[in-house]
mmCIF file of C-alpha atoms in Angstrom:
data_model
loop_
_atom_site.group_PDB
_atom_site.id
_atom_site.type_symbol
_atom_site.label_atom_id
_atom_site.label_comp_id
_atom_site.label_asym_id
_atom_site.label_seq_id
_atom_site.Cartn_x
_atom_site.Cartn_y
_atom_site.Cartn_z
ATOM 1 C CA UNK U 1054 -27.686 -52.709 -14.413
ATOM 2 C CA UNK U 1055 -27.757 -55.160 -17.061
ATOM 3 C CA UNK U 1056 -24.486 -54.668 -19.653
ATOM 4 C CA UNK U 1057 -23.598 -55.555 -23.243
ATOM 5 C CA UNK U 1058 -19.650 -54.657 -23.169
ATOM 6 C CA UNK U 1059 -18.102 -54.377 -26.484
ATOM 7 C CA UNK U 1060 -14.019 -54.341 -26.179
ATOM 8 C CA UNK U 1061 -13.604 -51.615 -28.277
ATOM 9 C CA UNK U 1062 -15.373 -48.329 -28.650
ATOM 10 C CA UNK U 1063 -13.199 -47.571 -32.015
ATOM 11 C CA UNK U 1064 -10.272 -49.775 -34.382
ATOM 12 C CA UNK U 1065 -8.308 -49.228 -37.030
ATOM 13 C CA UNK U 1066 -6.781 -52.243 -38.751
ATOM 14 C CA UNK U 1067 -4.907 -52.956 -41.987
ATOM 15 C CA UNK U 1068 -6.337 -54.468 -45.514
ATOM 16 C CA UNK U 1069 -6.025 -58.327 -44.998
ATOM 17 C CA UNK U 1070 -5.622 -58.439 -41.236
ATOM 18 C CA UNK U 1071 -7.159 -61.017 -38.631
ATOM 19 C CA UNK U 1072 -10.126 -58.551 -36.996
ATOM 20 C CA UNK U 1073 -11.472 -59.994 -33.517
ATOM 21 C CA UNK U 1074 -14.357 -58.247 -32.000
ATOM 22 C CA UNK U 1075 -15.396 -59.011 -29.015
ATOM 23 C CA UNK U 1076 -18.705 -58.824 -26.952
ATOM 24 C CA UNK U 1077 -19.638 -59.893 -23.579
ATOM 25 C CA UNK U 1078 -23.280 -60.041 -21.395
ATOM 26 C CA UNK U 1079 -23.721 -60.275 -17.496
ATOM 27 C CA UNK U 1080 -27.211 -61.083 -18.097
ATOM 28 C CA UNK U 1081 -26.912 -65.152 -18.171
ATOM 29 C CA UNK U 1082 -28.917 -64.622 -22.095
ATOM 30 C CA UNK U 1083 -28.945 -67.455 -24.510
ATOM 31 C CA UNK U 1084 -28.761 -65.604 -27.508
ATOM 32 C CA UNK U 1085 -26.303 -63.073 -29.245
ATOM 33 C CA UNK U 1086 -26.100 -61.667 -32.223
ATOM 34 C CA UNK U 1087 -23.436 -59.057 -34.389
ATOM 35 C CA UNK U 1088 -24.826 -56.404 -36.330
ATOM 36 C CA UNK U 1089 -23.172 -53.834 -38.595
ATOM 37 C CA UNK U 1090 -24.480 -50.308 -39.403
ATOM 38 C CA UNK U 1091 -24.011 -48.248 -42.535
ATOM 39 C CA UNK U 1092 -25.699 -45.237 -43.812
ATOM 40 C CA UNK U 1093 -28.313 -45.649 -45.208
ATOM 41 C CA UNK U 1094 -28.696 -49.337 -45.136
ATOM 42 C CA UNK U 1095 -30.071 -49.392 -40.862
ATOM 43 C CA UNK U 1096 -28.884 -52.105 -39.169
ATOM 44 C CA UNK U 1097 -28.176 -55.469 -41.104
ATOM 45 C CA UNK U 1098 -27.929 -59.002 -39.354
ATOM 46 C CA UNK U 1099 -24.840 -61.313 -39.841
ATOM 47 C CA UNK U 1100 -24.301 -63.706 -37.199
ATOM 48 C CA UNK U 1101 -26.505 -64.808 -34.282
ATOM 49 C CA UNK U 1102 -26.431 -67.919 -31.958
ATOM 50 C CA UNK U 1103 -28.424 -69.027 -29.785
ATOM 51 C CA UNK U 1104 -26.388 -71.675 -27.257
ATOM 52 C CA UNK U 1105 -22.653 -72.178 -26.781
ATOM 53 C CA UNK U 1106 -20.809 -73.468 -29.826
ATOM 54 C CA UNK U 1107 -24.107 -72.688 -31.768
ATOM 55 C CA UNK U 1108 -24.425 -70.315 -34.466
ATOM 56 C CA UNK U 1109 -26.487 -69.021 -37.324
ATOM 57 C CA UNK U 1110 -25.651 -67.292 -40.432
ATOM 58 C CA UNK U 1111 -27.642 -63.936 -40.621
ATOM 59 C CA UNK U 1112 -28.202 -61.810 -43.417
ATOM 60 C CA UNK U 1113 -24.799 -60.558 -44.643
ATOM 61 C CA UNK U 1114 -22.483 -63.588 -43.264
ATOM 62 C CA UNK U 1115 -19.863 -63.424 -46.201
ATOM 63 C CA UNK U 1116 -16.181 -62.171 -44.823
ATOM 64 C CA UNK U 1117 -16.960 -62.847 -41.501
ATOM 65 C CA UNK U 1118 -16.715 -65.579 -39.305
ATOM 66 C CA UNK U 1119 -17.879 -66.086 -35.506
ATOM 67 C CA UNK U 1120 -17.329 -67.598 -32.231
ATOM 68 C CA UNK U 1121 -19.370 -68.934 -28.876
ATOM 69 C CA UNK U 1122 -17.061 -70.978 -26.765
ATOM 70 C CA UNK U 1123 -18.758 -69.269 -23.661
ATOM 71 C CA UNK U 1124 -22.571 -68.375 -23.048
ATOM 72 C CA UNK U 1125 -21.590 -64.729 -21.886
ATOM 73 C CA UNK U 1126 -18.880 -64.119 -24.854
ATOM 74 C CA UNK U 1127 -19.508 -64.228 -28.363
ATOM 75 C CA UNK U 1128 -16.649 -63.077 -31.039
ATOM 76 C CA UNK U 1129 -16.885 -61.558 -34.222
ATOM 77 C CA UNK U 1130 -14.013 -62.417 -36.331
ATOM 78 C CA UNK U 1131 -12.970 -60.743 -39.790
ATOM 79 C CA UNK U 1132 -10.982 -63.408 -41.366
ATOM 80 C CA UNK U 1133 -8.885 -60.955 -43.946
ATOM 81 C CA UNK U 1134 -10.112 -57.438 -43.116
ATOM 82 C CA UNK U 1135 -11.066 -55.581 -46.518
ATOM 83 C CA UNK U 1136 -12.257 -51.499 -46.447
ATOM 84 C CA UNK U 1137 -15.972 -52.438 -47.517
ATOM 85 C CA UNK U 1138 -16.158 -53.735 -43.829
ATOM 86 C CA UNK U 1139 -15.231 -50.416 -42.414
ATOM 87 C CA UNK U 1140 -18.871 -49.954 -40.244
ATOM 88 C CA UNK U 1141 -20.182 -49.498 -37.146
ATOM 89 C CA UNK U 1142 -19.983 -53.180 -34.980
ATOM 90 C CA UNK U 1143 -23.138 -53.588 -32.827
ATOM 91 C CA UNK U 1144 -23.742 -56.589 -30.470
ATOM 92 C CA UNK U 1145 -26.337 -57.472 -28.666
ATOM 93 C CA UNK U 1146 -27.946 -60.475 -26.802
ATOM 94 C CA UNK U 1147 -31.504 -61.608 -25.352
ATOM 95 C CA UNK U 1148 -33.299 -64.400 -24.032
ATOM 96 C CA UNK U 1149 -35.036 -66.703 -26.227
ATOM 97 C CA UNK U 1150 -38.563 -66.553 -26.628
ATOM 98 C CA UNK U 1151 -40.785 -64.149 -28.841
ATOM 99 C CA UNK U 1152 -41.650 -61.585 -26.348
ATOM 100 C CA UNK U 1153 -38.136 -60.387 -25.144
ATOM 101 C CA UNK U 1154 -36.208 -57.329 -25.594
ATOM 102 C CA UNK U 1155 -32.804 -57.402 -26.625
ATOM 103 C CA UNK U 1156 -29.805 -55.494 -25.459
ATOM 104 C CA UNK U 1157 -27.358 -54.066 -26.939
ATOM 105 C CA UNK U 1158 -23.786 -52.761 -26.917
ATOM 106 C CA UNK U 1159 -22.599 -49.301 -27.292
ATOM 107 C CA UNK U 1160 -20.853 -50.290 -30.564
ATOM 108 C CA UNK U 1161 -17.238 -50.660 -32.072
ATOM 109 C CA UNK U 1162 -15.822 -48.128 -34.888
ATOM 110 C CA UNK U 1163 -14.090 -50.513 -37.640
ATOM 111 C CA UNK U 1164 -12.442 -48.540 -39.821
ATOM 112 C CA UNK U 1165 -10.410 -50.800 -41.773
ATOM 113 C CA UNK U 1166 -6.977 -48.705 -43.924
ATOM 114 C CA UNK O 581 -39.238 -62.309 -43.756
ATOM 115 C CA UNK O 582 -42.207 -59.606 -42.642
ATOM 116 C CA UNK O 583 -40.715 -56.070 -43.773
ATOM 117 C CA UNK O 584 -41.651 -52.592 -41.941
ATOM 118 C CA UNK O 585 -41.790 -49.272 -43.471
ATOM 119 C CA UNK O 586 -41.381 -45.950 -42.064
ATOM 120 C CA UNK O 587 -40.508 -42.382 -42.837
ATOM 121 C CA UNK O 588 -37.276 -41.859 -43.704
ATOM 122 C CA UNK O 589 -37.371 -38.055 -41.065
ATOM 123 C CA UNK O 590 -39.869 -36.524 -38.909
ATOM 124 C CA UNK O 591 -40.062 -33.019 -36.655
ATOM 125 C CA UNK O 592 -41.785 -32.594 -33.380
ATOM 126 C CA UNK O 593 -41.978 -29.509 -31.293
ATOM 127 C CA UNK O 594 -40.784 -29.884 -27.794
ATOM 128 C CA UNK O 595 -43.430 -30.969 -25.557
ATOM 129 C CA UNK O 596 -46.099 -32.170 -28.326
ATOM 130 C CA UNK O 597 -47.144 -36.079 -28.983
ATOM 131 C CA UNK O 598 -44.791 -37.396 -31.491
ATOM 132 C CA UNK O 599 -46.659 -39.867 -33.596
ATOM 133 C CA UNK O 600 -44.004 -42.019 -35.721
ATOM 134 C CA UNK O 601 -45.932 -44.484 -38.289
ATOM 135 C CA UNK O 602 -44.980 -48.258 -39.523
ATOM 136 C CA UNK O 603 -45.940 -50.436 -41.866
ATOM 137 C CA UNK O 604 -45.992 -53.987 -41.621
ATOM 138 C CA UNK O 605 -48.341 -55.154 -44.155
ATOM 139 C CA UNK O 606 -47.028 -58.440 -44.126
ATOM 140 C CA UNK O 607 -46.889 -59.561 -40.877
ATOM 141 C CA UNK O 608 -47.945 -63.037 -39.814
ATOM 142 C CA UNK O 609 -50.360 -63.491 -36.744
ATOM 143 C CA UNK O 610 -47.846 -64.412 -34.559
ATOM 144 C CA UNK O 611 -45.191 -62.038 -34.708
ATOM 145 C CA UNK O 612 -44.558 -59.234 -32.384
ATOM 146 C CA UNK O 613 -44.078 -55.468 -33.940
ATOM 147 C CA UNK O 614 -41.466 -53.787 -31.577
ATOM 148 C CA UNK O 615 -39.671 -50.398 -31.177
ATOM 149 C CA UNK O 616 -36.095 -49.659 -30.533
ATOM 150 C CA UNK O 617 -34.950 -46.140 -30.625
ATOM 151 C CA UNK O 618 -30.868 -44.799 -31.254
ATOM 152 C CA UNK O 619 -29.364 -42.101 -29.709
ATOM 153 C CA UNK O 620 -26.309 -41.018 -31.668
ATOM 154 C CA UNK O 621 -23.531 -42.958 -30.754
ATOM 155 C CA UNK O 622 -24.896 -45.136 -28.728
ATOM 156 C CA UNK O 623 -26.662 -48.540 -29.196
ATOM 157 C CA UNK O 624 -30.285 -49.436 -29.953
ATOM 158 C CA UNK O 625 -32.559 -48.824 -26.886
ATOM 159 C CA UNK O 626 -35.882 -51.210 -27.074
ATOM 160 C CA UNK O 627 -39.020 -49.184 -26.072
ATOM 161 C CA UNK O 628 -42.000 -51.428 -26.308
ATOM 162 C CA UNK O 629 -43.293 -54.314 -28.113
ATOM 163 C CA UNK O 630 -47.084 -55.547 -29.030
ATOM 164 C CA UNK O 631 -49.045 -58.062 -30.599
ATOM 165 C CA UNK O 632 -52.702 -57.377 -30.648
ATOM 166 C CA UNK O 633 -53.379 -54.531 -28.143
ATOM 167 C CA UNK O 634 -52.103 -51.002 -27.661
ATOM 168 C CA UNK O 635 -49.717 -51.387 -25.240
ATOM 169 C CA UNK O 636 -48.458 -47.858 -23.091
ATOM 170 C CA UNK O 637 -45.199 -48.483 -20.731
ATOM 171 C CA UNK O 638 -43.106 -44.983 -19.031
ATOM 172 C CA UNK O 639 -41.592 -44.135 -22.185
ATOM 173 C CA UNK O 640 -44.288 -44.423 -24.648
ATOM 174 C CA UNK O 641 -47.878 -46.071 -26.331
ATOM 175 C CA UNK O 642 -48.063 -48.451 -29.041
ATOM 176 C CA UNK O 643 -51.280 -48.460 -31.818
ATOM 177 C CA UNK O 644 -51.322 -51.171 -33.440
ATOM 178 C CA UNK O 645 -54.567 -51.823 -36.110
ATOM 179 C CA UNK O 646 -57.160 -54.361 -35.785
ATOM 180 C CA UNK O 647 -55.843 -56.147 -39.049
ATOM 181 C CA UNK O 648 -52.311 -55.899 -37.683
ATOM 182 C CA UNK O 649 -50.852 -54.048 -41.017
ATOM 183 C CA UNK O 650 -49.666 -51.126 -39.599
ATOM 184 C CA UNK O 651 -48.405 -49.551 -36.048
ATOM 185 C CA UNK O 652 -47.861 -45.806 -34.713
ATOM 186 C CA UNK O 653 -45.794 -45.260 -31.614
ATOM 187 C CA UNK O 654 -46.656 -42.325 -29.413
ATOM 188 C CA UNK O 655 -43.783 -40.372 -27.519
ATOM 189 C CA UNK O 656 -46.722 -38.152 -25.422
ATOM 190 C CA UNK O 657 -44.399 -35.135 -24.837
ATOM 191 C CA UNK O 658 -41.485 -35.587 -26.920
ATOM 192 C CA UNK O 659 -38.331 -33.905 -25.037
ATOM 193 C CA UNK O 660 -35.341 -32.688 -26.663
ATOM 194 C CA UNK O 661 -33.764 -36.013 -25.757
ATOM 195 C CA UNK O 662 -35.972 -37.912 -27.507
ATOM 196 C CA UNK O 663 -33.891 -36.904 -31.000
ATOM 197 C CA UNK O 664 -32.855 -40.406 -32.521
ATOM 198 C CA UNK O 665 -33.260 -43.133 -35.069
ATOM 199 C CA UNK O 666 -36.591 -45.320 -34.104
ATOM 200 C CA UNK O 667 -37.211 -48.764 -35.443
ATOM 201 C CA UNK O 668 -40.268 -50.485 -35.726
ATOM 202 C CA UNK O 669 -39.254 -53.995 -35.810
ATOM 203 C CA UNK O 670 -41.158 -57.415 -36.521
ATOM 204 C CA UNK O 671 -39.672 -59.957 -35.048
ATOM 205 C CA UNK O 672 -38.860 -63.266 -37.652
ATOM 206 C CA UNK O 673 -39.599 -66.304 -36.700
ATOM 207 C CA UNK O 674 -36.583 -69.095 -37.809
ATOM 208 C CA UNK O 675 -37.070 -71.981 -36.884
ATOM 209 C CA UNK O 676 -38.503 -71.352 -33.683
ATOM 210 C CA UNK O 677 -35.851 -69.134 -33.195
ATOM 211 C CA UNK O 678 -37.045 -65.360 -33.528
ATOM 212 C CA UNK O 679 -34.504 -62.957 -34.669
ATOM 213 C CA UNK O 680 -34.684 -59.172 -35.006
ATOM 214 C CA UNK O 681 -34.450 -57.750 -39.009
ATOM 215 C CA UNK O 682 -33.725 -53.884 -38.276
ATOM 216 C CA UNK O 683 -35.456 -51.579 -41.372
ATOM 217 C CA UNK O 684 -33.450 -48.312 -41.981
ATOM 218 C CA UNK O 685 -35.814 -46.371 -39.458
ATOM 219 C CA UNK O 686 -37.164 -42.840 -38.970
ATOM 220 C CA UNK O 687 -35.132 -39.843 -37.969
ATOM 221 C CA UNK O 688 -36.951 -38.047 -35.458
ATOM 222 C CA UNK O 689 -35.893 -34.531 -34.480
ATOM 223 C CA UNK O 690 -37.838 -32.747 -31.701
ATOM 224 C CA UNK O 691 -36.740 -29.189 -31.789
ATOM 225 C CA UNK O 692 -37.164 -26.258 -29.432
#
């Protein structure tokens, strides 16, 4: 069965610490991307990449940072953790080309205190 | 970027079609519409995709209009488990690079 892992289902982390979130696929996919997910606002885009050491600024890039050192891993990093990025954390991953589905992750809980 | 709009809610009776509309007046001729659905708690689930045709896989059918401006997926006998956020999605092309741009979705809830 093809997997999207996510490290952590839920987190809770201080005002102005280092946040790493982590996601890994088992499905050999080029491309990755981090989503967050707010009420009322759906699902917004703000990093994808699409090849090792690659990476694309989505929609919402601005207090986050990321990281593809490997083609199944790809890290979400919250430089100095700040409440308005208390979300829901959704990765997910695909191959390239128009016509494919993606996958995703079952998600990670950010509450940030 | 192409934009979708749904319904913000819908309600189905269990074991009736459950019709959930898009639109994607903007759409370009080469970009796919797609559906994801979300379960609470749990992360999107893709359905189907199209470009032209109606499309029908196991877990639903896809309408898509001749000029392309609007979409209605079909759940044929909506179950109780079919409750959840769906997404019609149109996929943006960057650069040759096509990237999903989520909308906010409907709520469907298929009741008793």
């Amino acid at each position: 069965d093809v997997k999207v892992t996510q490290s952590s289902r839920y987190l809770v982390k201080r005002t102005g610490e280092k946040v790493f979130l982590e996601c890994v696929q088992d499905m050999d996919h080029e491309n990755m991307f981090w989503y967050r997910q707010d009420p009322g606002l759906g699902l917004r885009l703000i990093y994808f990449s699409y090849d090792v050491k690659m990476k694309e600024k989505g929609d919402i890039p601005e207090g986050y940072s990321v990281s593809r050192e490997k083609k199944e891993r790809f890290s979400l990093i919250l430089e100095s953790a700040s409440t308005n990025q208390t979300s829901m954390y959704l990765c997910a991953s695909s191959l390239p080309g128009a016509i494919t589905e993606a996958f995703f992750g079952q998600g990670t809980r950010l509450t940030v205190v | 970027d192409a934009k979708t709009t749904q319904p913000t809610s819908m309600d189905c009776a269990e074991g009736r079609a459950a019709n959930l509309p898009c639109n994607h007046s903007t759409i370009s001729g080469n970009e796919y519409v797609y559906w994801y659905r979300q379960i609470h708690s749990q992360g999107p689930q893709y359905i189907i995709h199209g470009l032209k045709n109606n499309e029908t896989n196991e877990m639903a059918s896809l309408i898509i209009t001749e000029d392309r401006k609007s979409s209605t997926l079909i759940l044929p006998h909506a179950t109780l488990r079919d409750t959840a956020v769906y997404y019609c999605i149109v996929r943006v092309d960057w650069e040759g690079f096509q990237k999903l741009v989520f909308g906010t979705g409907t709520r469907l809830l298929v009741s008793p």
